[in-house]
mmCIF file with all atom_site columns, C-alpha atoms in Angstrom:
data_model
loop_
_atom_site.group_PDB
_atom_site.id
_atom_site.type_symbol
_atom_site.label_atom_id
_atom_site.label_alt_id
_atom_site.label_comp_id
_atom_site.label_asym_id
_atom_site.label_entity_id
_atom_site.label_seq_id
_atom_site.pdbx_PDB_ins_code
_atom_site.Cartn_x
_atom_site.Cartn_y
_atom_site.Cartn_z
_atom_site.occupancy
_atom_site.B_iso_or_equiv
_atom_site.pdbx_formal_charge
_atom_site.auth_seq_id
_atom_site.auth_comp_id
_atom_site.auth_asym_id
_atom_site.auth_atom_id
_atom_site.pdbx_PDB_model_num
ATOM 1   C CA . UNK A 1 1   ? 3.772   -11.849 -3.169  1.00 90.00 ? 1   UNK A CA 1
ATOM 2   C CA . UNK A 1 2   ? 2.501   -8.299  -3.377  1.00 93.00 ? 2   UNK A CA 1
ATOM 3   C CA . UNK A 1 3   ? 4.270   -6.115  -5.919  1.00 97.00 ? 3   UNK A CA 1
ATOM 4   C CA . UNK A 1 4   ? 3.700   -2.497  -6.862  1.00 98.00 ? 4   UNK A CA 1
ATOM 5   C CA . UNK A 1 5   ? 5.542   -1.113  -9.864  1.00 98.00 ? 5   UNK A CA 1
ATOM 6   C CA . UNK A 1 6   ? 5.480   2.577   -10.721 1.00 98.00 ? 6   UNK A CA 1
ATOM 7   C CA . UNK A 1 7   ? 6.335   4.128   -14.056 1.00 98.00 ? 7   UNK A CA 1
ATOM 8   C CA . UNK A 1 8   ? 5.863   7.344   -15.973 1.00 98.00 ? 8   UNK A CA 1
ATOM 9   C CA . UNK A 1 9   ? 8.222   9.657   -14.156 1.00 98.00 ? 9   UNK A CA 1
ATOM 10  C CA . UNK A 1 10  ? 10.628  11.938  -15.924 1.00 98.00 ? 10  UNK A CA 1
ATOM 11  C CA . UNK A 1 11  ? 11.811  15.487  -16.387 1.00 98.00 ? 11  UNK A CA 1
ATOM 12  C CA . UNK A 1 12  ? 9.408   18.226  -17.368 1.00 98.00 ? 12  UNK A CA 1
ATOM 13  C CA . UNK A 1 13  ? 9.375   22.014  -17.464 1.00 98.00 ? 13  UNK A CA 1
ATOM 14  C CA . UNK A 1 14  ? 7.258   24.061  -15.060 1.00 98.00 ? 14  UNK A CA 1
ATOM 15  C CA . UNK A 1 15  ? 3.662   24.072  -16.196 1.00 98.00 ? 15  UNK A CA 1
ATOM 16  C CA . UNK A 1 16  ? 4.021   20.696  -17.840 1.00 98.00 ? 16  UNK A CA 1
ATOM 17  C CA . UNK A 1 17  ? 2.226   17.421  -17.234 1.00 98.00 ? 17  UNK A CA 1
ATOM 18  C CA . UNK A 1 18  ? 3.065   13.820  -16.487 1.00 98.00 ? 18  UNK A CA 1
ATOM 19  C CA . UNK A 1 19  ? 1.003   10.708  -15.880 1.00 98.00 ? 19  UNK A CA 1
ATOM 20  C CA . UNK A 1 20  ? 2.267   8.143   -13.423 1.00 98.00 ? 20  UNK A CA 1
ATOM 21  C CA . UNK A 1 21  ? 1.128   4.538   -13.363 1.00 98.00 ? 21  UNK A CA 1
ATOM 22  C CA . UNK A 1 22  ? 1.255   1.909   -10.650 1.00 98.00 ? 22  UNK A CA 1
ATOM 23  C CA . UNK A 1 23  ? 0.621   -1.719  -11.506 1.00 98.00 ? 23  UNK A CA 1
ATOM 24  C CA . UNK A 1 24  ? -0.235  -4.060  -8.662  1.00 98.00 ? 24  UNK A CA 1
ATOM 25  C CA . UNK A 1 25  ? 0.139   -7.824  -8.566  1.00 97.00 ? 25  UNK A CA 1
ATOM 26  C CA . UNK A 1 26  ? -0.011  -10.604 -6.018  1.00 95.00 ? 26  UNK A CA 1
ATOM 27  C CA . UNK A 1 27  ? -3.216  -9.367  -4.432  1.00 93.00 ? 27  UNK A CA 1
ATOM 28  C CA . UNK A 1 28  ? -6.832  -8.632  -5.360  1.00 94.00 ? 28  UNK A CA 1
ATOM 29  C CA . UNK A 1 29  ? -6.206  -5.106  -6.567  1.00 96.00 ? 29  UNK A CA 1
ATOM 30  C CA . UNK A 1 30  ? -9.876  -4.164  -6.854  1.00 96.00 ? 30  UNK A CA 1
ATOM 31  C CA . UNK A 1 31  ? -10.466 -4.684  -3.136  1.00 95.00 ? 31  UNK A CA 1
ATOM 32  C CA . UNK A 1 32  ? -7.823  -2.291  -1.858  1.00 96.00 ? 32  UNK A CA 1
ATOM 33  C CA . UNK A 1 33  ? -7.575  1.431   -1.398  1.00 97.00 ? 33  UNK A CA 1
ATOM 34  C CA . UNK A 1 34  ? -4.421  2.817   -2.988  1.00 98.00 ? 34  UNK A CA 1
ATOM 35  C CA . UNK A 1 35  ? -2.323  5.878   -2.312  1.00 98.00 ? 35  UNK A CA 1
ATOM 36  C CA . UNK A 1 36  ? 0.345   7.996   -3.917  1.00 98.00 ? 36  UNK A CA 1
ATOM 37  C CA . UNK A 1 37  ? 3.093   9.386   -1.707  1.00 98.00 ? 37  UNK A CA 1
ATOM 38  C CA . UNK A 1 38  ? 6.111   11.472  -2.532  1.00 98.00 ? 38  UNK A CA 1
ATOM 39  C CA . UNK A 1 39  ? 9.433   12.321  -0.943  1.00 98.00 ? 39  UNK A CA 1
ATOM 40  C CA . UNK A 1 40  ? 11.356  15.376  -2.025  1.00 96.00 ? 40  UNK A CA 1
ATOM 41  C CA . UNK A 1 41  ? 15.099  15.719  -1.387  1.00 90.00 ? 41  UNK A CA 1
ATOM 42  C CA . UNK A 1 42  ? 15.699  16.663  2.239   1.00 92.00 ? 42  UNK A CA 1
ATOM 43  C CA . UNK A 1 43  ? 12.018  16.377  3.140   1.00 95.00 ? 43  UNK A CA 1
ATOM 44  C CA . UNK A 1 44  ? 9.762   13.832  4.740   1.00 96.00 ? 44  UNK A CA 1
ATOM 45  C CA . UNK A 1 45  ? 7.298   11.612  2.981   1.00 96.00 ? 45  UNK A CA 1
ATOM 46  C CA . UNK A 1 46  ? 4.042   13.302  1.989   1.00 97.00 ? 46  UNK A CA 1
ATOM 47  C CA . UNK A 1 47  ? 0.673   11.780  1.170   1.00 98.00 ? 47  UNK A CA 1
ATOM 48  C CA . UNK A 1 48  ? -0.394  13.051  -2.241  1.00 98.00 ? 48  UNK A CA 1
ATOM 49  C CA . UNK A 1 49  ? -3.646  11.278  -3.099  1.00 98.00 ? 49  UNK A CA 1
ATOM 50  C CA . UNK A 1 50  ? -5.892  8.406   -2.053  1.00 98.00 ? 50  UNK A CA 1
ATOM 51  C CA . UNK A 1 51  ? -8.380  6.406   -4.067  1.00 98.00 ? 51  UNK A CA 1
ATOM 52  C CA . UNK A 1 52  ? -10.715 3.873   -2.541  1.00 96.00 ? 52  UNK A CA 1
ATOM 53  C CA . UNK A 1 53  ? -11.259 0.402   -3.945  1.00 94.00 ? 53  UNK A CA 1
ATOM 54  C CA . UNK A 1 54  ? -14.214 1.222   -6.160  1.00 90.00 ? 54  UNK A CA 1
ATOM 55  C CA . UNK A 1 55  ? -12.475 4.213   -7.674  1.00 86.00 ? 55  UNK A CA 1
ATOM 56  C CA . UNK A 1 56  ? -15.257 6.716   -7.075  1.00 90.00 ? 56  UNK A CA 1
ATOM 57  C CA . UNK A 1 57  ? -13.922 8.186   -3.817  1.00 94.00 ? 57  UNK A CA 1
ATOM 58  C CA . UNK A 1 58  ? -10.712 10.166  -3.897  1.00 95.00 ? 58  UNK A CA 1
ATOM 59  C CA . UNK A 1 59  ? -8.875  12.555  -1.638  1.00 97.00 ? 59  UNK A CA 1
ATOM 60  C CA . UNK A 1 60  ? -5.975  14.924  -2.214  1.00 97.00 ? 60  UNK A CA 1
ATOM 61  C CA . UNK A 1 61  ? -3.411  16.872  -0.302  1.00 97.00 ? 61  UNK A CA 1
ATOM 62  C CA . UNK A 1 62  ? -4.143  20.596  -0.412  1.00 97.00 ? 62  UNK A CA 1
ATOM 63  C CA . UNK A 1 63  ? -0.986  21.332  -2.372  1.00 96.00 ? 63  UNK A CA 1
ATOM 64  C CA . UNK A 1 64  ? -2.091  19.218  -5.349  1.00 97.00 ? 64  UNK A CA 1
ATOM 65  C CA . UNK A 1 65  ? -5.846  19.830  -5.375  1.00 97.00 ? 65  UNK A CA 1
ATOM 66  C CA . UNK A 1 66  ? -7.017  21.064  -8.725  1.00 97.00 ? 66  UNK A CA 1
ATOM 67  C CA . UNK A 1 67  ? -3.769  20.004  -10.415 1.00 98.00 ? 67  UNK A CA 1
ATOM 68  C CA . UNK A 1 68  ? -3.483  16.249  -9.818  1.00 98.00 ? 68  UNK A CA 1
ATOM 69  C CA . UNK A 1 69  ? -6.065  13.563  -10.507 1.00 98.00 ? 69  UNK A CA 1
ATOM 70  C CA . UNK A 1 70  ? -5.893  10.030  -9.165  1.00 98.00 ? 70  UNK A CA 1
ATOM 71  C CA . UNK A 1 71  ? -7.763  7.243   -10.934 1.00 98.00 ? 71  UNK A CA 1
ATOM 72  C CA . UNK A 1 72  ? -7.672  3.493   -11.286 1.00 98.00 ? 72  UNK A CA 1
ATOM 73  C CA . UNK A 1 73  ? -8.555  0.767   -13.737 1.00 97.00 ? 73  UNK A CA 1
ATOM 74  C CA . UNK A 1 74  ? -9.287  -2.337  -11.704 1.00 97.00 ? 74  UNK A CA 1
ATOM 75  C CA . UNK A 1 75  ? -9.497  -4.475  -14.821 1.00 97.00 ? 75  UNK A CA 1
ATOM 76  C CA . UNK A 1 76  ? -5.842  -3.626  -15.463 1.00 98.00 ? 76  UNK A CA 1
ATOM 77  C CA . UNK A 1 77  ? -4.740  -3.648  -11.803 1.00 98.00 ? 77  UNK A CA 1
ATOM 78  C CA . UNK A 1 78  ? -3.453  -0.135  -12.368 1.00 98.00 ? 78  UNK A CA 1
ATOM 79  C CA . UNK A 1 79  ? -3.644  3.179   -10.561 1.00 98.00 ? 79  UNK A CA 1
ATOM 80  C CA . UNK A 1 80  ? -2.788  6.465   -12.230 1.00 98.00 ? 80  UNK A CA 1
ATOM 81  C CA . UNK A 1 81  ? -1.784  9.939   -11.170 1.00 98.00 ? 81  UNK A CA 1
ATOM 82  C CA . UNK A 1 82  ? -2.335  12.647  -13.758 1.00 98.00 ? 82  UNK A CA 1
ATOM 83  C CA . UNK A 1 83  ? -0.209  15.631  -12.797 1.00 98.00 ? 83  UNK A CA 1
ATOM 84  C CA . UNK A 1 84  ? -0.819  18.972  -14.472 1.00 98.00 ? 84  UNK A CA 1
ATOM 85  C CA . UNK A 1 85  ? 0.569   22.471  -13.921 1.00 98.00 ? 85  UNK A CA 1
ATOM 86  C CA . UNK A 1 86  ? 3.688   21.020  -12.383 1.00 98.00 ? 86  UNK A CA 1
ATOM 87  C CA . UNK A 1 87  ? 5.995   23.273  -10.379 1.00 97.00 ? 87  UNK A CA 1
ATOM 88  C CA . UNK A 1 88  ? 9.557   22.760  -9.142  1.00 97.00 ? 88  UNK A CA 1
ATOM 89  C CA . UNK A 1 89  ? 8.064   22.056  -5.709  1.00 96.00 ? 89  UNK A CA 1
ATOM 90  C CA . UNK A 1 90  ? 6.549   18.873  -7.163  1.00 97.00 ? 90  UNK A CA 1
ATOM 91  C CA . UNK A 1 91  ? 10.023  17.456  -7.758  1.00 98.00 ? 91  UNK A CA 1
ATOM 92  C CA . UNK A 1 92  ? 10.192  14.231  -5.769  1.00 98.00 ? 92  UNK A CA 1
ATOM 93  C CA . UNK A 1 93  ? 10.261  10.475  -5.876  1.00 98.00 ? 93  UNK A CA 1
ATOM 94  C CA . UNK A 1 94  ? 6.684   9.278   -6.172  1.00 98.00 ? 94  UNK A CA 1
ATOM 95  C CA . UNK A 1 95  ? 5.597   5.996   -4.597  1.00 98.00 ? 95  UNK A CA 1
ATOM 96  C CA . UNK A 1 96  ? 2.424   3.979   -4.714  1.00 98.00 ? 96  UNK A CA 1
ATOM 97  C CA . UNK A 1 97  ? 1.224   2.301   -1.584  1.00 98.00 ? 97  UNK A CA 1
ATOM 98  C CA . UNK A 1 98  ? -1.365  -0.070  -0.275  1.00 97.00 ? 98  UNK A CA 1
ATOM 99  C CA . UNK A 1 99  ? -1.953  -1.901  2.945   1.00 95.00 ? 99  UNK A CA 1
ATOM 100 C CA . UNK A 1 100 ? -3.886  -4.835  4.291   1.00 89.00 ? 100 UNK A CA 1
ATOM 101 C CA . UNK A 1 101 ? -5.086  -5.707  7.743   1.00 85.00 ? 101 UNK A CA 1
ATOM 102 C CA . UNK A 1 102 ? -4.309  -9.213  8.836   1.00 79.00 ? 102 UNK A CA 1
ATOM 103 C CA . UNK A 1 103 ? -4.012  -11.353 11.907  1.00 83.00 ? 103 UNK A CA 1
ATOM 104 C CA . UNK A 1 104 ? -0.795  -9.634  12.947  1.00 83.00 ? 104 UNK A CA 1
ATOM 105 C CA . UNK A 1 105 ? -1.804  -6.086  12.201  1.00 90.00 ? 105 UNK A CA 1
ATOM 106 C CA . UNK A 1 106 ? -1.378  -3.809  9.195   1.00 91.00 ? 106 UNK A CA 1
ATOM 107 C CA . UNK A 1 107 ? 0.983   -4.866  6.457   1.00 92.00 ? 107 UNK A CA 1
ATOM 108 C CA . UNK A 1 108 ? 2.235   -2.025  4.245   1.00 94.00 ? 108 UNK A CA 1
ATOM 109 C CA . UNK A 1 109 ? 3.367   -2.396  0.644   1.00 96.00 ? 109 UNK A CA 1
ATOM 110 C CA . UNK A 1 110 ? 5.413   0.129   -1.317  1.00 98.00 ? 110 UNK A CA 1
ATOM 111 C CA . UNK A 1 111 ? 6.576   0.356   -4.873  1.00 98.00 ? 111 UNK A CA 1
ATOM 112 C CA . UNK A 1 112 ? 10.148  1.215   -5.784  1.00 97.00 ? 112 UNK A CA 1
ATOM 113 C CA . UNK A 1 113 ? 9.241   4.756   -6.809  1.00 98.00 ? 113 UNK A CA 1
ATOM 114 C CA . UNK A 1 114 ? 9.458   6.827   -9.952  1.00 98.00 ? 114 UNK A CA 1
ATOM 115 C CA . UNK A 1 115 ? 11.345  10.121  -10.104 1.00 98.00 ? 115 UNK A CA 1
ATOM 116 C CA . UNK A 1 116 ? 9.622   13.335  -11.162 1.00 98.00 ? 116 UNK A CA 1
ATOM 117 C CA . UNK A 1 117 ? 11.811  16.353  -11.822 1.00 98.00 ? 117 UNK A CA 1
ATOM 118 C CA . UNK A 1 118 ? 10.352  19.747  -12.673 1.00 98.00 ? 118 UNK A CA 1
ATOM 119 C CA . UNK A 1 119 ? 12.840  22.358  -13.777 1.00 97.00 ? 119 UNK A CA 1
ATOM 120 C CA . UNK A 1 120 ? 13.466  24.888  -16.510 1.00 94.00 ? 120 UNK A CA 1
#
């Protein structure tokens, strides 16, 4: 059974930093691309960052480029999101995500989320 568990959220002042973690289990973590999404209050879900299976290819939403860094440690089945220069607009629930293609189509997997709050 695939499980994704996020941690590392919290409250921080503008300009501060946080590092989120996502631990995967129940699947061969090193073979799957992983993503971070977020959902702010009253807004839709946004893709934040993507990291491919090997960890060397990453992609970011424009609004986090230069501030956020996604990485992974396949030996620990863990993906990270280092968030620097946080602003109140980064306040959201952050989710990790992966998917697999099978006989019946794409199966999506989500973690339970970790809350990030940026305020003074």
